[in-house]
Every structure is written in C-alpha cells, then in structure tokens.
Amino acid sequence: MGVSRHPYSSSLPSWANVPIDATAVARLRASFNAFSADGSRLASIFYAKLFERYPGVRTLFPADIRAQEVKLMDSLKAVVEHAEADPKLIEALKALGVRHVKYGAKPEHYPIVCDLLIESMADAAGPAWSVRLAAEWRRALEIVSRIMLAGAASHESSTH
Ligand code: HEM
C-alpha cells in the first residue's frame, strides 16, 4: 500500500514549512541590508501601494508618513537582527501587537500587510530577488504577525 498524503497537507501554503535556520537568517540580514542601503525606499513603496489599494486605511496613519516609514524599517531591522528567538524581541513584538489594537489593526489585515510587504520587497530588490528569499521573508513575517497577534489577544483577554 502506498503512503497516503495527509488530507490537509496540500492546503498548506508552500512557504509554511520554510525553515528560518542560520543560513536563512543570514540571507534575510543581507537582504535587509541591501534594502536599507536605499534608506526607507522599501517602506515608501509599501505605503504607496497600501494607500493606493486600500484608501480607507490612510486616515489610520499620521498625515506625514515619513516618520512611519523609518519605524517600519526599524522594526524589520530588529526582526532580522534578533531573529534567533530572542525573548526581548518576542516581548517587543507582543507589545507592538497590543499597540496595533488601538491603531485599528484587525487580525485579517495582517496577511494583506505581509503580501504587500513581500510585493514591495520584490520591487525594491529588483534582480536580487528570488523565490527562496520571498518564501523566507514570508515565513519570517508570518511568525512576526503571529507573535504580534498573540500579544494583542492576551492583552484583550486580560482587559475584558
Ligand atoms: C508585520 C506586521 C506589522 C509590523 C512589523 C508593523 C510595524 C509598525 C510599527 C513599527 C509602527 C510604529 C508605531 C509603534 O511602534 O507602535 C506601526 C504603526 C502603525 N501600524 Fe503597523 N505593523 C504591522 C502590521 C500592521 C497592520 C496589519 C496594520 C493594519 C491596518 C497596521 C497599522 C498601523 C498603523 C495605523 C500605525 C500608525 C499608528 C500611529 O502612529 O498613529 N500595521 N506599525
């Protein structure tokens, strides 16, 4: 008898099991360094796409988006610098998730933000982009989102 596939395995996205091991972290760091060589260009591509496709969210953000662009770059930097499950990073991401409840971020917004970030990274990286980098960034952002949402959920349950 042949080995059957788990019925749910085919519904898992291809990046779901991409390991964020030491070599992946090294590639994410190099990729981030290349983005930050252009200042906050990546973040500015991202917000331009976000506000063009979802004009309704513009009012959630400050009128002057430049400071926000720097904050987004700083948070990506913290993620790649402390990617080895640093407890301080996890606490900081949980607190970031708690602040996002007040900003109006809903769990269903996170995949949209991750998709747009990956798309912006592909634009910003040009020929340096690869299928492997896309999968590793996606997996890293999925982990970040999950930690932020866990922080938000535990805060909600402790205040209600
Ligand atoms: C990968 C996920 C995300 C990361 C890493 C991230 C990162 C950040 C950072 C670093 C800030 C600066 C303010 C602070 O530190 O508290 C911020 C602000 C903000 N984020 Fe996010 N974010 C994420 C997802 C989202 C989502 C899903 C939304 C949904 C709409 C969102 C909406 C906002 C808004 C509206 C602000 C501006 C708050 C203000 O200054 O008034 N973010 N984000």
PDB file of C-alpha atoms and ligand atoms in Angstrom:
ATOM      1  CA  MET A   1       0.000   0.000   0.000  1.00  0.00           C
ATOM      2  CA  GLY A   2       1.326   3.434  -0.888  1.00  0.00           C
ATOM      3  CA  VAL A   3       1.952   6.144   1.642  1.00  0.00           C
ATOM      4  CA  SER A   4      -1.024   8.477   1.551  1.00  0.00           C
ATOM      5  CA  ARG A   5      -0.711  12.220   1.929  1.00  0.00           C
ATOM      6  CA  HIS A   6      -2.220  13.885   4.910  1.00  0.00           C
ATOM      7  CA  PRO A   7      -5.571  15.267   3.714  1.00  0.00           C
ATOM      8  CA  TYR A   8      -4.638  18.824   4.768  1.00  0.00           C
ATOM      9  CA  SER A   9      -1.060  18.869   3.531  1.00  0.00           C
ATOM     10  CA  SER A  10      -1.999  20.115   0.080  1.00  0.00           C
ATOM     11  CA  SER A  11      -3.770  23.142   1.549  1.00  0.00           C
ATOM     12  CA  LEU A  12      -0.650  24.349   3.371  1.00  0.00           C
ATOM     13  CA  PRO A  13       0.992  27.241   1.568  1.00  0.00           C
ATOM     14  CA  SER A  14       4.385  26.396   0.072  1.00  0.00           C
ATOM     15  CA  TRP A  15       6.257  28.668   2.489  1.00  0.00           C
ATOM     16  CA  ALA A  16       4.600  27.288   5.635  1.00  0.00           C
ATOM     17  CA  ASN A  17       7.444  24.910   6.435  1.00  0.00           C
ATOM     18  CA  VAL A  18      10.354  27.005   5.179  1.00  0.00           C
ATOM     19  CA  PRO A  19      12.944  26.775   7.969  1.00  0.00           C
ATOM     20  CA  ILE A  20      14.287  30.051   9.335  1.00  0.00           C
ATOM     21  CA  ASP A  21      17.642  28.494  10.173  1.00  0.00           C
ATOM     22  CA  ALA A  22      21.037  30.171  10.443  1.00  0.00           C
ATOM     23  CA  THR A  23      21.598  30.331   6.686  1.00  0.00           C
ATOM     24  CA  ALA A  24      18.101  31.720   6.089  1.00  0.00           C
ATOM     25  CA  VAL A  25      18.690  34.370   8.782  1.00  0.00           C
ATOM     26  CA  ALA A  26      21.997  35.291   7.108  1.00  0.00           C
ATOM     27  CA  ARG A  27      20.168  35.715   3.769  1.00  0.00           C
ATOM     28  CA  LEU A  28      17.400  37.805   5.415  1.00  0.00           C
ATOM     29  CA  ARG A  29      20.043  40.057   7.030  1.00  0.00           C
ATOM     30  CA  ALA A  30      21.877  40.543   3.734  1.00  0.00           C
ATOM     31  CA  SER A  31      18.570  41.222   2.003  1.00  0.00           C
ATOM     32  CA  PHE A  32      17.563  43.781   4.665  1.00  0.00           C
ATOM     33  CA  ASN A  33      20.989  45.475   4.433  1.00  0.00           C
ATOM     34  CA  ALA A  34      20.539  45.845   0.682  1.00  0.00           C
ATOM     35  CA  PHE A  35      17.089  47.433   1.240  1.00  0.00           C
ATOM     36  CA  SER A  36      18.355  49.816   3.915  1.00  0.00           C
ATOM     37  CA  ALA A  37      21.184  50.974   1.638  1.00  0.00           C
ATOM     38  CA  ASP A  38      18.349  52.885  -0.117  1.00  0.00           C
ATOM     39  CA  GLY A  39      17.149  54.489   3.145  1.00  0.00           C
ATOM     40  CA  SER A  40      13.412  53.927   3.622  1.00  0.00           C
ATOM     41  CA  ARG A  41      12.663  53.345  -0.074  1.00  0.00           C
ATOM     42  CA  LEU A  42      11.186  49.901   0.618  1.00  0.00           C
ATOM     43  CA  ALA A  43       8.776  51.358   3.209  1.00  0.00           C
ATOM     44  CA  SER A  44       7.807  54.202   0.914  1.00  0.00           C
ATOM     45  CA  ILE A  45       6.984  51.720  -1.902  1.00  0.00           C
ATOM     46  CA  PHE A  46       4.948  49.730   0.649  1.00  0.00           C
ATOM     47  CA  TYR A  47       2.844  52.682   1.910  1.00  0.00           C
ATOM     48  CA  ALA A  48       2.259  53.927  -1.640  1.00  0.00           C
ATOM     49  CA  LYS A  49       0.830  50.504  -2.563  1.00  0.00           C
ATOM     50  CA  LEU A  50      -1.152  50.230   0.687  1.00  0.00           C
ATOM     51  CA  PHE A  51      -2.850  53.627   0.302  1.00  0.00           C
ATOM     52  CA  GLU A  52      -3.486  53.153  -3.408  1.00  0.00           C
ATOM     53  CA  ARG A  53      -5.208  49.782  -2.915  1.00  0.00           C
ATOM     54  CA  TYR A  54      -6.831  50.453   0.471  1.00  0.00           C
ATOM     55  CA  PRO A  55      -7.528  54.201   0.573  1.00  0.00           C
ATOM     56  CA  GLY A  56      -9.776  53.659   3.601  1.00  0.00           C
ATOM     57  CA  VAL A  57      -6.799  52.892   5.876  1.00  0.00           C
ATOM     58  CA  ARG A  58      -4.994  56.177   5.095  1.00  0.00           C
ATOM     59  CA  THR A  59      -6.678  58.007   7.984  1.00  0.00           C
ATOM     60  CA  LEU A  60      -5.429  55.399  10.492  1.00  0.00           C
ATOM     61  CA  PHE A  61      -1.875  56.641   9.827  1.00  0.00           C
ATOM     62  CA  PRO A  62      -0.304  60.017  10.648  1.00  0.00           C
ATOM     63  CA  ALA A  63      -0.577  62.613   7.849  1.00  0.00           C
ATOM     64  CA  ASP A  64       3.210  62.728   7.468  1.00  0.00           C
ATOM     65  CA  ILE A  65       4.192  59.166   6.634  1.00  0.00           C
ATOM     66  CA  ARG A  66       7.989  59.705   6.621  1.00  0.00           C
ATOM     67  CA  ALA A  67       8.494  59.021  10.337  1.00  0.00           C
ATOM     68  CA  GLN A  68       6.302  55.942   9.963  1.00  0.00           C
ATOM     69  CA  GLU A  69       8.496  54.692   7.101  1.00  0.00           C
ATOM     70  CA  VAL A  70      11.564  54.862   9.345  1.00  0.00           C
ATOM     71  CA  LYS A  71       9.692  52.995  12.118  1.00  0.00           C
ATOM     72  CA  LEU A  72       8.727  50.213   9.717  1.00  0.00           C
ATOM     73  CA  MET A  73      12.353  49.880   8.539  1.00  0.00           C
ATOM     74  CA  ASP A  74      13.497  49.835  12.198  1.00  0.00           C
ATOM     75  CA  SER A  75      11.064  47.052  13.050  1.00  0.00           C
ATOM     76  CA  LEU A  76      12.264  44.928  10.087  1.00  0.00           C
ATOM     77  CA  LYS A  77      15.832  45.596  11.225  1.00  0.00           C
ATOM     78  CA  ALA A  78      15.027  44.431  14.771  1.00  0.00           C
ATOM     79  CA  VAL A  79      13.429  41.284  13.328  1.00  0.00           C
ATOM     80  CA  VAL A  80      16.480  40.267  11.270  1.00  0.00           C
ATOM     81  CA  GLU A  81      18.984  41.321  13.949  1.00  0.00           C
ATOM     82  CA  HIS A  82      17.315  39.344  16.739  1.00  0.00           C
ATOM     83  CA  ALA A  83      15.787  36.573  14.652  1.00  0.00           C
ATOM     84  CA  GLU A  84      17.178  33.774  16.832  1.00  0.00           C
ATOM     85  CA  ALA A  85      14.054  33.761  19.048  1.00  0.00           C
ATOM     86  CA  ASP A  86      15.455  36.470  21.304  1.00  0.00           C
ATOM     87  CA  PRO A  87      12.995  36.779  24.250  1.00  0.00           C
ATOM     88  CA  LYS A  88      13.382  40.584  24.167  1.00  0.00           C
ATOM     89  CA  LEU A  89      12.308  40.652  20.512  1.00  0.00           C
ATOM     90  CA  ILE A  90       9.299  38.463  21.325  1.00  0.00           C
ATOM     91  CA  GLU A  91       8.235  40.804  24.154  1.00  0.00           C
ATOM     92  CA  ALA A  92       8.750  43.861  21.920  1.00  0.00           C
ATOM     93  CA  LEU A  93       6.649  42.283  19.133  1.00  0.00           C
ATOM     94  CA  LYS A  94       3.875  41.366  21.574  1.00  0.00           C
ATOM     95  CA  ALA A  95       3.824  44.972  22.823  1.00  0.00           C
ATOM     96  CA  LEU A  96       3.781  46.188  19.187  1.00  0.00           C
ATOM     97  CA  GLY A  97       0.767  43.903  18.618  1.00  0.00           C
ATOM     98  CA  VAL A  98      -1.001  45.378  21.666  1.00  0.00           C
ATOM     99  CA  ARG A  99      -0.428  48.955  20.343  1.00  0.00           C
ATOM    100  CA  HIS A 100      -1.833  47.859  16.975  1.00  0.00           C
ATOM    101  CA  VAL A 101      -5.232  47.096  18.514  1.00  0.00           C
ATOM    102  CA  LYS A 102      -5.501  50.814  19.302  1.00  0.00           C
ATOM    103  CA  TYR A 103      -4.333  51.684  15.764  1.00  0.00           C
ATOM    104  CA  GLY A 104      -7.326  49.789  14.394  1.00  0.00           C
ATOM    105  CA  ALA A 105      -5.397  46.775  13.038  1.00  0.00           C
ATOM    106  CA  LYS A 106      -7.539  43.629  12.791  1.00  0.00           C
ATOM    107  CA  PRO A 107      -6.194  40.059  12.504  1.00  0.00           C
ATOM    108  CA  GLU A 108      -7.462  39.874   8.901  1.00  0.00           C
ATOM    109  CA  HIS A 109      -5.310  42.913   7.973  1.00  0.00           C
ATOM    110  CA  TYR A 110      -2.057  41.099   8.761  1.00  0.00           C
ATOM    111  CA  PRO A 111      -1.942  38.809   5.690  1.00  0.00           C
ATOM    112  CA  ILE A 112      -2.695  41.847   3.485  1.00  0.00           C
ATOM    113  CA  VAL A 113       0.190  43.794   5.043  1.00  0.00           C
ATOM    114  CA  CYS A 114       2.517  40.765   4.661  1.00  0.00           C
ATOM    115  CA  ASP A 115       1.529  40.287   0.981  1.00  0.00           C
ATOM    116  CA  LEU A 116       2.111  43.968   0.216  1.00  0.00           C
ATOM    117  CA  LEU A 117       5.442  43.979   2.050  1.00  0.00           C
ATOM    118  CA  ILE A 118       6.664  40.988   0.027  1.00  0.00           C
ATOM    119  CA  GLU A 119       5.471  42.619  -3.194  1.00  0.00           C
ATOM    120  CA  SER A 120       7.255  45.861  -2.213  1.00  0.00           C
ATOM    121  CA  MET A 121      10.417  43.915  -1.384  1.00  0.00           C
ATOM    122  CA  ALA A 122      10.344  42.285  -4.817  1.00  0.00           C
ATOM    123  CA  ASP A 123      10.035  45.750  -6.432  1.00  0.00           C
ATOM    124  CA  ALA A 124      12.768  47.264  -4.238  1.00  0.00           C
ATOM    125  CA  ALA A 125      15.201  44.347  -4.686  1.00  0.00           C
ATOM    126  CA  GLY A 126      14.945  44.085  -8.465  1.00  0.00           C
ATOM    127  CA  PRO A 127      17.141  41.298  -9.905  1.00  0.00           C
ATOM    128  CA  ALA A 128      18.471  40.382  -6.423  1.00  0.00           C
ATOM    129  CA  TRP A 129      15.014  38.959  -5.567  1.00  0.00           C
ATOM    130  CA  SER A 130      14.476  35.186  -5.608  1.00  0.00           C
ATOM    131  CA  VAL A 131      11.739  32.652  -4.939  1.00  0.00           C
ATOM    132  CA  ARG A 132      13.717  31.447  -1.909  1.00  0.00           C
ATOM    133  CA  LEU A 133      14.042  34.951  -0.413  1.00  0.00           C
ATOM    134  CA  ALA A 134      10.333  35.547  -0.959  1.00  0.00           C
ATOM    135  CA  ALA A 135       9.482  32.325   0.913  1.00  0.00           C
ATOM    136  CA  GLU A 136      11.897  33.107   3.763  1.00  0.00           C
ATOM    137  CA  TRP A 137      10.655  36.689   4.210  1.00  0.00           C
ATOM    138  CA  ARG A 138       7.076  35.460   4.085  1.00  0.00           C
ATOM    139  CA  ARG A 139       7.729  32.845   6.732  1.00  0.00           C
ATOM    140  CA  ALA A 140       9.560  35.402   8.923  1.00  0.00           C
ATOM    141  CA  LEU A 141       6.692  37.919   8.566  1.00  0.00           C
ATOM    142  CA  GLU A 142       4.163  35.212   9.312  1.00  0.00           C
ATOM    143  CA  ILE A 143       5.997  34.439  12.576  1.00  0.00           C
ATOM    144  CA  VAL A 144       6.158  38.177  13.412  1.00  0.00           C
ATOM    145  CA  SER A 145       2.399  38.539  12.742  1.00  0.00           C
ATOM    146  CA  ARG A 146       1.622  35.518  14.877  1.00  0.00           C
ATOM    147  CA  ILE A 147       3.622  36.908  17.832  1.00  0.00           C
ATOM    148  CA  MET A 148       2.030  40.379  17.437  1.00  0.00           C
ATOM    149  CA  LEU A 149      -1.459  38.828  17.332  1.00  0.00           C
ATOM    150  CA  ALA A 150      -0.706  36.624  20.356  1.00  0.00           C
ATOM    151  CA  GLY A 151       0.301  39.790  22.256  1.00  0.00           C
ATOM    152  CA  ALA A 152      -2.887  41.537  21.151  1.00  0.00           C
ATOM    153  CA  ALA A 153      -5.075  38.553  22.105  1.00  0.00           C
ATOM    154  CA  SER A 154      -3.563  38.100  25.577  1.00  0.00           C
ATOM    155  CA  HIS A 155      -3.949  41.837  26.211  1.00  0.00           C
ATOM    156  CA  GLU A 156      -7.599  41.757  25.099  1.00  0.00           C
ATOM    157  CA  SER A 157      -8.367  38.795  27.352  1.00  0.00           C
ATOM    158  CA  SER A 158      -6.664  40.435  30.340  1.00  0.00           C
ATOM    159  CA  THR A 159      -8.645  43.663  29.953  1.00  0.00           C
ATOM    160  CA  HIS A 160     -12.118  42.176  29.414  1.00  0.00           C
TER     161      HIS A 160
HETATM  162  C1  HEM B   1       4.104  42.562  10.081  1.00  0.00           C
HETATM  163  C2  HEM B   1       3.253  43.318  10.725  1.00  0.00           C
HETATM  164  C3  HEM B   1       3.460  44.760  11.144  1.00  0.00           C
HETATM  165  C4  HEM B   1       4.591  45.412  11.583  1.00  0.00           C
HETATM  166  C5  HEM B   1       6.010  44.836  11.750  1.00  0.00           C
HETATM  167  C6  HEM B   1       4.199  46.785  11.888  1.00  0.00           C
HETATM  168  C7  HEM B   1       5.045  47.776  12.387  1.00  0.00           C
HETATM  169  C8  HEM B   1       4.650  49.016  12.820  1.00  0.00           C
HETATM  170  C9  HEM B   1       5.464  49.959  13.566  1.00  0.00           C
HETATM  171  C10 HEM B   1       6.908  49.717  13.988  1.00  0.00           C
HETATM  172  C11 HEM B   1       4.722  51.074  13.812  1.00  0.00           C
HETATM  173  C12 HEM B   1       5.187  52.328  14.576  1.00  0.00           C
HETATM  174  C13 HEM B   1       4.398  52.589  15.835  1.00  0.00           C
HETATM  175  C14 HEM B   1       4.694  51.692  17.032  1.00  0.00           C
HETATM  176  O1  HEM B   1       5.849  51.228  17.208  1.00  0.00           O
HETATM  177  O2  HEM B   1       3.748  51.434  17.822  1.00  0.00           O
HETATM  178  C15 HEM B   1       3.418  50.834  13.208  1.00  0.00           C
HETATM  179  C16 HEM B   1       2.371  51.748  13.215  1.00  0.00           C
HETATM  180  C17 HEM B   1       1.158  51.534  12.625  1.00  0.00           C
HETATM  181  N1  HEM B   1       0.694  50.362  12.061  1.00  0.00           N
HETATM  182 FE1  HEM B   1       1.778  48.681  11.820  1.00  0.00          FE
HETATM  183  N2  HEM B   1       2.865  46.953  11.604  1.00  0.00           N
HETATM  184  C18 HEM B   1       2.386  45.733  11.156  1.00  0.00           C
HETATM  185  C19 HEM B   1       1.076  45.451  10.773  1.00  0.00           C
HETATM  186  C20 HEM B   1       0.070  46.382  10.698  1.00  0.00           C
HETATM  187  C21 HEM B   1      -1.279  46.074  10.289  1.00  0.00           C
HETATM  188  C22 HEM B   1      -1.796  44.684   9.888  1.00  0.00           C
HETATM  189  C23 HEM B   1      -1.980  47.233  10.329  1.00  0.00           C
HETATM  190  C24 HEM B   1      -3.446  47.326   9.931  1.00  0.00           C
HETATM  191  C25 HEM B   1      -4.068  48.371   9.498  1.00  0.00           C
HETATM  192  C26 HEM B   1      -1.074  48.295  10.791  1.00  0.00           C
HETATM  193  C27 HEM B   1      -1.390  49.611  11.007  1.00  0.00           C
HETATM  194  C28 HEM B   1      -0.586  50.552  11.632  1.00  0.00           C
HETATM  195  C29 HEM B   1      -0.990  51.930  11.902  1.00  0.00           C
HETATM  196  C30 HEM B   1      -2.344  52.553  11.569  1.00  0.00           C
HETATM  197  C31 HEM B   1       0.094  52.562  12.517  1.00  0.00           C
HETATM  198  C32 HEM B   1       0.215  54.055  12.896  1.00  0.00           C
HETATM  199  C33 HEM B   1      -0.048  54.389  14.300  1.00  0.00           C
HETATM  200  C34 HEM B   1       0.102  55.871  14.593  1.00  0.00           C
HETATM  201  O3  HEM B   1       1.240  56.352  14.653  1.00  0.00           O
HETATM  202  O4  HEM B   1      -0.911  56.526  14.770  1.00  0.00           O
HETATM  203  N3  HEM B   1       0.159  47.725  10.994  1.00  0.00           N
HETATM  204  N4  HEM B   1       3.395  49.592  12.633  1.00  0.00           N
END
